Each structure stands twice: as C-alpha cells, then as structure tokens.
Amino acid sequence: MLKNTLDVINNTPWLSTVAYLSIITILLFFIRFFIMYWLQKWTSKTTFTFDTLLLDSISKPLTLCTFIVLITILEHDTFVIDPELANRIPFNSINIVLALLALIFFLNHFIIGTVNHYAKQSAVIFNSQSIIKGVIRVTLFSVGLLVLLGTLGISITPIIASLGITSLAVALALQPTLENFFSGVQLVIDKPIRVGDFIELESKEQGFVEKIGWRSTWVKMLPNNMIIIPNSQLSKSRIINYFYPEKELSVPVDVSVHYSSDLEFVEQVTLEVARQILIDHEWGVDDYNTFVVYHTFDNSSINFTVMLRAKEYFNRFWVKSAFIKALHKRYNQEGIVIPFPITAINTSQEAAIFNSDKK
C-alpha cells in the first residue's frame, strides 16, 4: 500500500512538489515552535520585564521570517520550481517586503509594549499614552513605506517633494483635527488635568477623566455615562480640577442656632461632633484641625459654618451627611435649638385692617 502511494507520488510531478513543500513547511514551523518554546521556558525563569516583551514582539516577525526561509528554498531548489519560472518570480522583492514587515511589526509591538510598561510608573506617559502610541504607529508605518519603496527601486524623492506641497493643503483641510491634536499635546505637557482626576467643566458637568486622546478627552460622569470633549474646546475652557494639587478638600457645612443659645457652648459641642466624625468616618481626614466661624445674624437665627475635610471630592457628601445626623442628635441631647424660619407681620406699618378691628 505504501509502495503504491510512493509510486503514484513519484509519477505525478505536481503531487511530488506539493508533498515536498508540505514537508519543508511543516519542518520550518516545527523549528519556529521549538525556538519559541525554548525562549518561553527561559523567560519564565526570570523576573526581567523586557525579555518577556521581546519574546512577545518576535512572535509575528518570526512567522514572517519562516516564510522568508521557505521562499529562499523555493528560489534555489530546482526540484520545486523550474529555473526559467524561478527567474520570472521576484523572490528577492518578496523577501524584502516580508523582512521590512517583520521589522515594522517587531518595532511597533516592542515600543508600544515599552510605553505600556512605563505608563504604570510615570503619570506623564500614562496621561499621554494614546497620543504617543498614535505618533509611533504613524511614524513607523510611514518610514517603513518610504524605505520599502526605495528598496524596490522606486524613487521616493518626488514623493517627498510632493508631500511638502500637499502638506499645506492637508493641513488646511485637517485644521480642526490638527488643532485638537496639538491641544491634546498641550494638555499632556501642561497637565491641567490627568487621567483619573475628578473635574468640573465650564458647562457644570462633573466626572472622572477616563482618557486623553489625540482628538478628544473622555470624561465619565457620575450617572455612569460618558461625555466626549474635543481637546481644542477643553483647552480653551475653564476647568475645576478637584484632584489638583491634592485630592483632599474642605467641606463647609452651614448651621443655624437660636438667638438665645450660648454660642461658646454651641461651638464647643459642634467641634466635638466634627472631630469625632473626622476620626470615625472612613473618608474623613482625622488630623484636620476643624473650626467654626460665626458670620450672620439672620432673621430667626445666628448662622455659622463648620469646616470639615474629606479625602476626595465625591466622598464629601458622605462625610457631610454623617456630620449632620450626628450634630442633630447631639443638639437634641444638649438642648440646643435649631429654629424654624419665623416671619413677623407688622400690621401697624402696613395699615392692615382685620375683621376684628371693624367690629
């Protein structure tokens, strides 16, 4: 049975060629698999980051290099391809294209991986990683295309010259896009906002900065929806950054007490409650020196402000709520009155006439 099969293959030239190519292809990919397996086994024993990154970066390029070896074998092996046919196929050009693609894929994956690695350590890179990645990819593929054309014998001088002429038209056509791009670069360098900051826009929307892209900035609002703002518009508007220069912020709470209250005693009780809340609450700043400021003789009360401190802007609501509940309970225990609004009617001044006066 095996002998008959071999005889059929030997007597059929195209079948022999297919079998030969299949064996070579399987052998080459087996060698590639062995190399990757050995490298993975070696990198798994180390704690170095870049050896793993390097291994991930050569996976696709190594596949392209396998095809380059296969094409080279086809070019020089007369058993597979007739010499006259081999002269008509541009093996050298195909290998150059595959080699350049392998180099571009390797550099792209390795440099992008390096940016991702350092983005975890540097706030500047983390905030600008989308812009950096975009510039890297455009640069790599543009330079790679020019090198490829030059290697294939195509003159790139007219192309470079025409790029200078057309760049003005492109710049005018893409003026809004370029404005957004350079505004994004300005936001990254100047750092008025960073990824993760809680900000308030000029239009009063509030949210966390999710991404600063090359065209727009994404802000995740508290209702869990996203607002996308062009970088040019964001760079020109007024922004309140509640996480800059630090996340901690003061939380003012307005309180009113009756005119008959002992203000010294009221201040003492209020400060006791405030300090205890800042110590007990998970979002309170326990070492903050809270204080009370009286500021208004109102219609039916004396008003003052208690200054608390929270660890983040969004947490201030919980600190303030806990303080109001604790203060209301303590005031009831101490007999301190929070008065209802009182409105007095001056009947003599307004010359009001009531039914009782008519009688």
mmCIF file of C-alpha atoms in Angstrom:
data_model
loop_
_atom_site.group_PDB
_atom_site.id
_atom_site.type_symbol
_atom_site.label_atom_id
_atom_site.label_comp_id
_atom_site.label_asym_id
_atom_site.label_seq_id
_atom_site.Cartn_x
_atom_site.Cartn_y
_atom_site.Cartn_z
ATOM 1 C CA MET A 1 0.000 0.000 0.000
ATOM 2 C CA LEU A 2 2.774 2.431 0.987
ATOM 3 C CA LYS A 3 4.817 1.455 -2.061
ATOM 4 C CA ASN A 4 1.867 2.120 -4.364
ATOM 5 C CA THR A 5 1.361 5.534 -2.812
ATOM 6 C CA LEU A 6 5.041 6.427 -3.261
ATOM 7 C CA ASP A 7 4.930 5.278 -6.875
ATOM 8 C CA VAL A 8 1.900 7.500 -7.521
ATOM 9 C CA ILE A 9 3.676 10.488 -5.988
ATOM 10 C CA ASN A 10 6.874 9.873 -7.942
ATOM 11 C CA ASN A 11 4.975 9.503 -11.202
ATOM 12 C CA THR A 12 2.986 12.724 -10.617
ATOM 13 C CA PRO A 13 5.326 15.784 -10.702
ATOM 14 C CA TRP A 14 2.906 18.329 -9.224
ATOM 15 C CA LEU A 15 1.963 15.901 -6.432
ATOM 16 C CA SER A 16 5.639 15.391 -5.641
ATOM 17 C CA THR A 17 6.113 19.150 -5.470
ATOM 18 C CA VAL A 18 3.164 19.598 -3.097
ATOM 19 C CA ALA A 19 4.398 16.799 -0.836
ATOM 20 C CA TYR A 20 7.916 18.257 -0.816
ATOM 21 C CA LEU A 21 6.687 21.766 0.027
ATOM 22 C CA SER A 22 4.414 20.423 2.751
ATOM 23 C CA ILE A 23 7.294 18.593 4.409
ATOM 24 C CA ILE A 24 9.553 21.665 4.260
ATOM 25 C CA THR A 25 6.784 23.934 5.605
ATOM 26 C CA ILE A 26 5.999 21.591 8.498
ATOM 27 C CA LEU A 27 9.699 21.286 9.302
ATOM 28 C CA LEU A 28 10.239 25.055 9.299
ATOM 29 C CA PHE A 29 7.226 25.742 11.515
ATOM 30 C CA PHE A 30 8.329 22.957 13.838
ATOM 31 C CA ILE A 31 11.682 24.714 14.190
ATOM 32 C CA ARG A 32 9.845 28.000 14.851
ATOM 33 C CA PHE A 33 7.713 26.295 17.508
ATOM 34 C CA PHE A 34 10.815 24.793 19.133
ATOM 35 C CA ILE A 35 12.568 28.187 19.226
ATOM 36 C CA MET A 36 9.516 29.919 20.788
ATOM 37 C CA TYR A 37 9.071 27.094 23.293
ATOM 38 C CA TRP A 38 12.701 27.274 24.369
ATOM 39 C CA LEU A 39 12.574 31.068 24.702
ATOM 40 C CA GLN A 40 9.330 30.952 26.714
ATOM 41 C CA LYS A 41 10.849 28.381 29.033
ATOM 42 C CA TRP A 42 13.907 30.580 29.506
ATOM 43 C CA THR A 43 11.982 33.827 30.115
ATOM 44 C CA SER A 44 9.651 32.150 32.618
ATOM 45 C CA LYS A 45 12.632 31.705 34.957
ATOM 46 C CA THR A 46 13.492 35.411 35.020
ATOM 47 C CA THR A 47 11.759 38.424 36.570
ATOM 48 C CA PHE A 48 13.023 40.825 33.924
ATOM 49 C CA THR A 49 10.184 42.556 32.069
ATOM 50 C CA PHE A 50 11.792 43.230 28.729
ATOM 51 C CA ASP A 51 12.736 39.636 27.946
ATOM 52 C CA THR A 52 9.043 38.697 28.043
ATOM 53 C CA LEU A 53 8.208 41.778 25.975
ATOM 54 C CA LEU A 54 10.926 40.865 23.490
ATOM 55 C CA LEU A 55 9.538 37.340 23.197
ATOM 56 C CA ASP A 56 6.026 38.634 22.535
ATOM 57 C CA SER A 57 7.399 41.067 19.957
ATOM 58 C CA ILE A 58 9.193 38.418 17.851
ATOM 59 C CA SER A 59 6.215 36.052 17.554
ATOM 60 C CA LYS A 60 4.726 37.501 14.330
ATOM 61 C CA PRO A 61 8.113 38.585 12.845
ATOM 62 C CA LEU A 62 9.432 35.060 13.371
ATOM 63 C CA THR A 63 6.493 33.689 11.370
ATOM 64 C CA LEU A 64 7.331 36.084 8.530
ATOM 65 C CA CYS A 65 10.990 35.043 8.743
ATOM 66 C CA THR A 66 9.852 31.411 8.384
ATOM 67 C CA PHE A 67 8.159 32.338 5.125
ATOM 68 C CA ILE A 68 11.335 34.124 4.010
ATOM 69 C CA VAL A 69 13.343 30.921 4.549
ATOM 70 C CA LEU A 70 10.685 28.935 2.688
ATOM 71 C CA ILE A 71 10.759 31.337 -0.284
ATOM 72 C CA THR A 72 14.570 31.231 -0.336
ATOM 73 C CA ILE A 73 14.448 27.433 -0.521
ATOM 74 C CA LEU A 74 11.965 27.646 -3.372
ATOM 75 C CA GLU A 75 14.202 30.080 -5.227
ATOM 76 C CA HIS A 76 17.294 27.859 -5.144
ATOM 77 C CA ASP A 77 15.734 24.401 -5.256
ATOM 78 C CA THR A 78 15.267 23.330 -8.881
ATOM 79 C CA PHE A 79 13.292 20.293 -7.767
ATOM 80 C CA VAL A 80 10.385 22.515 -6.755
ATOM 81 C CA ILE A 81 10.388 25.224 -9.417
ATOM 82 C CA ASP A 82 11.754 25.194 -12.912
ATOM 83 C CA PRO A 83 14.742 27.595 -13.276
ATOM 84 C CA GLU A 84 13.064 29.510 -16.068
ATOM 85 C CA LEU A 85 9.957 30.009 -13.946
ATOM 86 C CA ALA A 86 12.095 30.946 -10.947
ATOM 87 C CA ASN A 87 13.694 33.770 -12.946
ATOM 88 C CA ARG A 88 10.283 35.287 -13.598
ATOM 89 C CA ILE A 89 9.195 35.353 -9.923
ATOM 90 C CA PRO A 90 10.623 38.322 -7.899
ATOM 91 C CA PHE A 91 11.704 36.242 -4.901
ATOM 92 C CA ASN A 92 14.142 38.917 -3.754
ATOM 93 C CA SER A 93 11.477 41.629 -3.691
ATOM 94 C CA ILE A 94 9.058 39.382 -1.832
ATOM 95 C CA ASN A 95 11.711 38.637 0.788
ATOM 96 C CA ILE A 96 12.464 42.347 1.184
ATOM 97 C CA VAL A 97 8.786 43.153 1.722
ATOM 98 C CA LEU A 98 8.422 40.359 4.290
ATOM 99 C CA ALA A 99 11.638 41.411 6.077
ATOM 100 C CA LEU A 100 10.507 45.045 6.317
ATOM 101 C CA LEU A 101 7.060 43.985 7.574
ATOM 102 C CA ALA A 102 8.723 41.779 10.181
ATOM 103 C CA LEU A 103 10.901 44.671 11.336
ATOM 104 C CA ILE A 104 7.930 47.087 11.492
ATOM 105 C CA PHE A 105 5.779 44.602 13.423
ATOM 106 C CA PHE A 106 8.640 43.949 15.842
ATOM 107 C CA LEU A 107 9.391 47.625 16.493
ATOM 108 C CA ASN A 108 5.696 48.513 16.791
ATOM 109 C CA HIS A 109 4.968 45.771 19.338
ATOM 110 C CA PHE A 110 8.165 46.333 21.318
ATOM 111 C CA ILE A 111 7.915 50.141 21.510
ATOM 112 C CA ILE A 112 4.176 50.091 22.322
ATOM 113 C CA GLY A 113 4.839 47.473 25.000
ATOM 114 C CA THR A 114 7.597 49.670 26.442
ATOM 115 C CA VAL A 115 5.196 52.625 26.571
ATOM 116 C CA ASN A 116 2.613 50.472 28.374
ATOM 117 C CA HIS A 117 5.266 49.354 30.862
ATOM 118 C CA TYR A 118 6.471 52.850 31.724
ATOM 119 C CA ALA A 119 2.900 54.214 31.749
ATOM 120 C CA LYS A 120 2.405 52.295 35.003
ATOM 121 C CA GLN A 121 5.306 54.203 36.570
ATOM 122 C CA SER A 122 5.030 57.684 35.048
ATOM 123 C CA ALA A 123 1.915 59.862 35.256
ATOM 124 C CA VAL A 124 3.039 61.877 32.209
ATOM 125 C CA ILE A 125 3.308 58.781 29.999
ATOM 126 C CA PHE A 126 0.079 57.345 31.407
ATOM 127 C CA ASN A 127 -1.860 60.502 30.561
ATOM 128 C CA SER A 128 -0.387 60.774 27.069
ATOM 129 C CA GLN A 129 -0.051 57.120 26.080
ATOM 130 C CA SER A 130 -2.773 57.242 23.423
ATOM 131 C CA ILE A 131 -1.071 60.214 21.714
ATOM 132 C CA ILE A 132 2.375 58.598 21.979
ATOM 133 C CA LYS A 133 1.113 55.318 20.518
ATOM 134 C CA GLY A 134 -0.565 57.118 17.626
ATOM 135 C CA VAL A 135 2.581 59.074 16.764
ATOM 136 C CA ILE A 136 4.740 55.929 16.994
ATOM 137 C CA ARG A 137 2.485 53.903 14.687
ATOM 138 C CA VAL A 138 2.166 56.666 12.095
ATOM 139 C CA THR A 139 5.932 57.271 12.116
ATOM 140 C CA LEU A 140 6.850 53.581 11.864
ATOM 141 C CA PHE A 141 4.490 52.771 9.011
ATOM 142 C CA SER A 142 5.294 55.981 7.113
ATOM 143 C CA VAL A 143 9.057 55.483 7.323
ATOM 144 C CA GLY A 144 8.633 51.779 6.590
ATOM 145 C CA LEU A 145 6.623 52.544 3.449
ATOM 146 C CA LEU A 146 9.249 55.012 2.194
ATOM 147 C CA VAL A 147 12.083 52.559 2.877
ATOM 148 C CA LEU A 148 10.156 49.793 1.135
ATOM 149 C CA LEU A 149 9.585 51.922 -1.973
ATOM 150 C CA GLY A 150 13.236 52.951 -2.033
ATOM 151 C CA THR A 151 14.395 49.343 -1.637
ATOM 152 C CA LEU A 152 12.174 48.209 -4.501
ATOM 153 C CA GLY A 153 13.822 50.774 -6.763
ATOM 154 C CA ILE A 154 11.007 53.312 -6.736
ATOM 155 C CA SER A 155 12.316 56.865 -6.432
ATOM 156 C CA ILE A 156 10.992 58.448 -3.276
ATOM 157 C CA THR A 157 12.394 61.919 -3.995
ATOM 158 C CA PRO A 158 9.298 63.041 -5.959
ATOM 159 C CA ILE A 159 7.122 61.571 -3.217
ATOM 160 C CA ILE A 160 8.921 63.537 -0.501
ATOM 161 C CA ALA A 161 8.780 66.699 -2.637
ATOM 162 C CA SER A 162 5.071 66.242 -3.289
ATOM 163 C CA LEU A 163 4.497 65.694 0.432
ATOM 164 C CA GLY A 164 5.866 69.163 1.072
ATOM 165 C CA ILE A 165 3.464 70.651 -1.458
ATOM 166 C CA THR A 166 0.419 68.705 -0.376
ATOM 167 C CA SER A 167 1.096 69.104 3.340
ATOM 168 C CA LEU A 168 -0.222 72.678 3.222
ATOM 169 C CA ALA A 169 -3.492 71.564 1.620
ATOM 170 C CA VAL A 170 -3.785 68.686 4.043
ATOM 171 C CA ALA A 171 -3.090 70.995 6.984
ATOM 172 C CA LEU A 172 -5.840 73.373 5.861
ATOM 173 C CA ALA A 173 -8.281 70.519 5.284
ATOM 174 C CA LEU A 174 -7.463 68.914 8.625
ATOM 175 C CA GLN A 175 -7.210 72.137 10.602
ATOM 176 C CA PRO A 176 -9.800 71.110 13.242
ATOM 177 C CA THR A 177 -8.147 67.705 13.629
ATOM 178 C CA LEU A 178 -4.665 69.195 13.932
ATOM 179 C CA GLU A 179 -5.954 71.791 16.390
ATOM 180 C CA ASN A 180 -7.391 69.011 18.546
ATOM 181 C CA PHE A 181 -4.151 67.041 18.273
ATOM 182 C CA PHE A 182 -1.886 69.873 19.379
ATOM 183 C CA SER A 183 -4.376 70.854 22.084
ATOM 184 C CA GLY A 184 -4.123 67.276 23.351
ATOM 185 C CA VAL A 185 -0.333 67.570 23.383
ATOM 186 C CA GLN A 186 -0.693 70.845 25.295
ATOM 187 C CA LEU A 187 -2.983 69.188 27.859
ATOM 188 C CA VAL A 188 -0.448 66.396 28.347
ATOM 189 C CA ILE A 189 2.527 68.735 28.750
ATOM 190 C CA ASP A 190 0.812 71.436 30.826
ATOM 191 C CA LYS A 191 -1.120 68.821 32.879
ATOM 192 C CA PRO A 192 -4.148 70.890 33.977
ATOM 193 C CA ILE A 193 -5.975 67.552 34.084
ATOM 194 C CA ARG A 194 -4.749 63.967 34.354
ATOM 195 C CA VAL A 195 -6.336 60.596 33.785
ATOM 196 C CA GLY A 196 -8.287 59.720 36.936
ATOM 197 C CA ASP A 197 -8.872 63.336 38.036
ATOM 198 C CA PHE A 198 -12.361 64.449 39.056
ATOM 199 C CA ILE A 199 -13.145 67.682 37.202
ATOM 200 C CA GLU A 200 -15.979 70.133 36.672
ATOM 201 C CA LEU A 201 -16.381 71.645 33.217
ATOM 202 C CA GLU A 202 -17.399 75.189 32.420
ATOM 203 C CA SER A 203 -20.819 73.805 31.469
ATOM 204 C CA LYS A 204 -21.128 72.397 35.042
ATOM 205 C CA GLU A 205 -20.786 68.716 34.076
ATOM 206 C CA GLN A 206 -18.690 66.738 36.544
ATOM 207 C CA GLY A 207 -16.860 63.451 36.138
ATOM 208 C CA PHE A 208 -13.640 61.450 36.134
ATOM 209 C CA VAL A 209 -11.152 61.824 33.274
ATOM 210 C CA GLU A 210 -11.036 58.416 31.557
ATOM 211 C CA LYS A 211 -8.784 59.136 28.575
ATOM 212 C CA ILE A 212 -6.900 61.999 26.944
ATOM 213 C CA GLY A 213 -6.777 61.004 23.284
ATOM 214 C CA TRP A 214 -5.175 62.620 20.259
ATOM 215 C CA ARG A 215 -8.516 64.200 19.237
ATOM 216 C CA SER A 216 -10.748 64.285 22.315
ATOM 217 C CA THR A 217 -10.889 63.802 26.064
ATOM 218 C CA TRP A 218 -13.325 61.325 27.617
ATOM 219 C CA VAL A 219 -14.943 62.191 30.948
ATOM 220 C CA LYS A 220 -17.032 59.604 32.804
ATOM 221 C CA MET A 221 -19.848 61.402 34.629
ATOM 222 C CA LEU A 222 -21.415 60.331 37.928
ATOM 223 C CA PRO A 223 -24.574 58.863 36.279
ATOM 224 C CA ASN A 224 -22.152 56.409 34.565
ATOM 225 C CA ASN A 225 -22.358 57.971 31.106
ATOM 226 C CA MET A 226 -19.524 59.450 29.059
ATOM 227 C CA ILE A 227 -19.059 62.993 27.783
ATOM 228 C CA ILE A 228 -16.547 63.360 24.930
ATOM 229 C CA ILE A 229 -14.995 66.820 24.552
ATOM 230 C CA PRO A 230 -12.739 67.973 21.675
ATOM 231 C CA ASN A 231 -9.296 68.829 23.020
ATOM 232 C CA SER A 232 -9.340 72.286 21.418
ATOM 233 C CA GLN A 233 -12.566 73.169 23.221
ATOM 234 C CA LEU A 234 -11.308 71.748 26.521
ATOM 235 C CA SER A 235 -8.013 73.659 26.378
ATOM 236 C CA LYS A 236 -9.875 76.970 25.955
ATOM 237 C CA SER A 237 -12.467 76.443 28.699
ATOM 238 C CA ARG A 238 -12.311 76.951 32.443
ATOM 239 C CA ILE A 239 -11.960 73.700 34.384
ATOM 240 C CA ILE A 240 -12.137 72.983 38.100
ATOM 241 C CA ASN A 241 -9.834 70.092 38.967
ATOM 242 C CA TYR A 242 -10.872 68.711 42.335
ATOM 243 C CA PHE A 243 -7.847 66.384 42.455
ATOM 244 C CA TYR A 244 -5.232 69.117 41.973
ATOM 245 C CA PRO A 245 -2.941 69.923 43.725
ATOM 246 C CA GLU A 246 -4.231 67.149 46.031
ATOM 247 C CA LYS A 247 -7.366 65.075 46.484
ATOM 248 C CA GLU A 248 -8.188 66.288 49.999
ATOM 249 C CA LEU A 249 -10.592 69.216 50.164
ATOM 250 C CA SER A 250 -12.551 71.219 52.724
ATOM 251 C CA VAL A 251 -16.240 70.539 53.283
ATOM 252 C CA PRO A 252 -18.165 73.576 54.625
ATOM 253 C CA VAL A 253 -21.431 72.874 56.473
ATOM 254 C CA ASP A 254 -23.814 75.746 57.274
ATOM 255 C CA VAL A 255 -25.639 75.541 60.634
ATOM 256 C CA SER A 256 -28.131 77.837 62.408
ATOM 257 C CA VAL A 257 -28.957 78.134 66.143
ATOM 258 C CA HIS A 258 -31.470 80.164 68.167
ATOM 259 C CA TYR A 259 -30.631 83.681 69.336
ATOM 260 C CA SER A 260 -30.921 82.568 72.960
ATOM 261 C CA SER A 261 -28.186 79.935 72.550
ATOM 262 C CA ASP A 262 -24.862 80.109 74.402
ATOM 263 C CA LEU A 263 -22.566 80.497 71.378
ATOM 264 C CA GLU A 264 -19.433 79.357 73.235
ATOM 265 C CA PHE A 265 -21.194 76.170 74.315
ATOM 266 C CA VAL A 266 -22.599 75.674 70.805
ATOM 267 C CA GLU A 267 -19.104 75.973 69.328
ATOM 268 C CA GLN A 268 -17.684 73.505 71.853
ATOM 269 C CA VAL A 269 -20.348 70.874 71.163
ATOM 270 C CA THR A 270 -20.144 71.353 67.395
ATOM 271 C CA LEU A 271 -16.347 70.944 67.344
ATOM 272 C CA GLU A 272 -16.583 67.778 69.457
ATOM 273 C CA VAL A 273 -19.013 66.232 66.993
ATOM 274 C CA ALA A 274 -16.984 67.385 63.966
ATOM 275 C CA ARG A 275 -13.694 65.983 65.278
ATOM 276 C CA GLN A 276 -15.285 62.674 66.177
ATOM 277 C CA ILE A 277 -16.817 62.328 62.709
ATOM 278 C CA LEU A 278 -13.472 63.036 61.010
ATOM 279 C CA ILE A 279 -11.828 60.360 63.166
ATOM 280 C CA ASP A 280 -14.530 57.694 62.843
ATOM 281 C CA HIS A 281 -15.582 58.149 59.217
ATOM 282 C CA GLU A 282 -13.567 56.265 56.585
ATOM 283 C CA TRP A 283 -13.490 59.296 54.261
ATOM 284 C CA GLY A 284 -12.694 61.894 56.929
ATOM 285 C CA VAL A 285 -9.223 63.402 57.428
ATOM 286 C CA ASP A 286 -8.621 62.587 61.080
ATOM 287 C CA ASP A 287 -5.736 65.020 61.655
ATOM 288 C CA TYR A 288 -7.562 68.058 60.244
ATOM 289 C CA ASN A 289 -7.996 70.952 62.703
ATOM 290 C CA THR A 290 -11.680 71.691 62.164
ATOM 291 C CA PHE A 291 -13.106 75.082 63.153
ATOM 292 C CA VAL A 292 -16.319 77.096 63.465
ATOM 293 C CA VAL A 293 -16.906 80.592 62.059
ATOM 294 C CA TYR A 294 -19.987 82.683 63.021
ATOM 295 C CA HIS A 295 -20.919 85.010 60.197
ATOM 296 C CA THR A 296 -24.598 86.060 60.040
ATOM 297 C CA PHE A 297 -27.366 87.496 62.263
ATOM 298 C CA ASP A 298 -30.251 86.104 60.264
ATOM 299 C CA ASN A 299 -33.990 86.762 60.579
ATOM 300 C CA SER A 300 -34.614 83.985 63.082
ATOM 301 C CA SER A 301 -31.176 82.540 63.839
ATOM 302 C CA ILE A 302 -27.460 83.073 64.210
ATOM 303 C CA ASN A 303 -25.669 81.307 61.356
ATOM 304 C CA PHE A 304 -22.196 79.808 61.306
ATOM 305 C CA THR A 305 -20.100 77.476 59.151
ATOM 306 C CA VAL A 306 -18.321 74.327 60.279
ATOM 307 C CA MET A 307 -15.313 73.377 58.175
ATOM 308 C CA LEU A 308 -14.703 69.640 57.728
ATOM 309 C CA ARG A 309 -12.227 67.846 55.457
ATOM 310 C CA ALA A 310 -12.715 64.823 53.173
ATOM 311 C CA LYS A 311 -10.191 62.623 51.375
ATOM 312 C CA GLU A 312 -11.808 63.124 47.940
ATOM 313 C CA TYR A 313 -14.390 65.387 46.365
ATOM 314 C CA PHE A 314 -17.006 62.704 45.834
ATOM 315 C CA ASN A 315 -16.615 61.457 49.435
ATOM 316 C CA ARG A 316 -17.550 64.831 50.883
ATOM 317 C CA PHE A 317 -21.253 64.015 50.552
ATOM 318 C CA TRP A 318 -20.960 61.052 52.931
ATOM 319 C CA VAL A 319 -18.855 62.973 55.465
ATOM 320 C CA LYS A 320 -21.295 65.880 55.425
ATOM 321 C CA SER A 321 -24.310 63.575 55.790
ATOM 322 C CA ALA A 322 -22.775 61.719 58.736
ATOM 323 C CA PHE A 323 -21.906 65.011 60.447
ATOM 324 C CA ILE A 324 -25.423 66.470 60.048
ATOM 325 C CA LYS A 325 -27.044 63.367 61.531
ATOM 326 C CA ALA A 326 -24.609 63.249 64.465
ATOM 327 C CA LEU A 327 -24.914 67.008 65.109
ATOM 328 C CA HIS A 328 -28.717 66.931 65.088
ATOM 329 C CA LYS A 329 -28.728 64.101 67.613
ATOM 330 C CA ARG A 330 -26.198 65.852 69.878
ATOM 331 C CA TYR A 331 -28.081 69.170 69.745
ATOM 332 C CA ASN A 332 -31.246 67.404 70.886
ATOM 333 C CA GLN A 333 -29.333 65.887 73.801
ATOM 334 C CA GLU A 334 -27.800 69.238 74.810
ATOM 335 C CA GLY A 335 -31.000 71.245 74.328
ATOM 336 C CA ILE A 336 -29.556 73.417 71.574
ATOM 337 C CA VAL A 337 -32.345 74.706 69.357
ATOM 338 C CA ILE A 338 -32.190 74.892 65.580
ATOM 339 C CA PRO A 339 -35.008 77.389 64.936
ATOM 340 C CA PHE A 340 -37.642 77.219 62.248
ATOM 341 C CA PRO A 341 -37.823 80.250 59.956
ATOM 342 C CA ILE A 342 -40.041 82.941 61.527
ATOM 343 C CA THR A 343 -41.862 85.657 59.600
ATOM 344 C CA ALA A 344 -43.399 88.584 61.541
ATOM 345 C CA ILE A 345 -46.273 90.658 60.141
ATOM 346 C CA ASN A 346 -46.143 94.359 61.063
ATOM 347 C CA THR A 347 -49.844 95.261 60.873
ATOM 348 C CA SER A 348 -49.497 98.873 62.036
ATOM 349 C CA GLN A 349 -46.821 99.743 59.473
ATOM 350 C CA GLU A 350 -48.686 98.104 56.630
ATOM 351 C CA ALA A 351 -52.018 99.651 57.850
ATOM 352 C CA ALA A 352 -53.728 96.316 57.632
ATOM 353 C CA ILE A 353 -57.364 96.181 58.784
ATOM 354 C CA PHE A 354 -58.680 92.959 60.245
ATOM 355 C CA ASN A 355 -62.255 91.863 60.710
ATOM 356 C CA SER A 356 -61.850 92.027 64.489
ATOM 357 C CA ASP A 357 -60.915 95.724 64.305
ATOM 358 C CA LYS A 358 -64.006 96.501 62.224
ATOM 359 C CA LYS A 359 -66.230 95.040 64.919
#
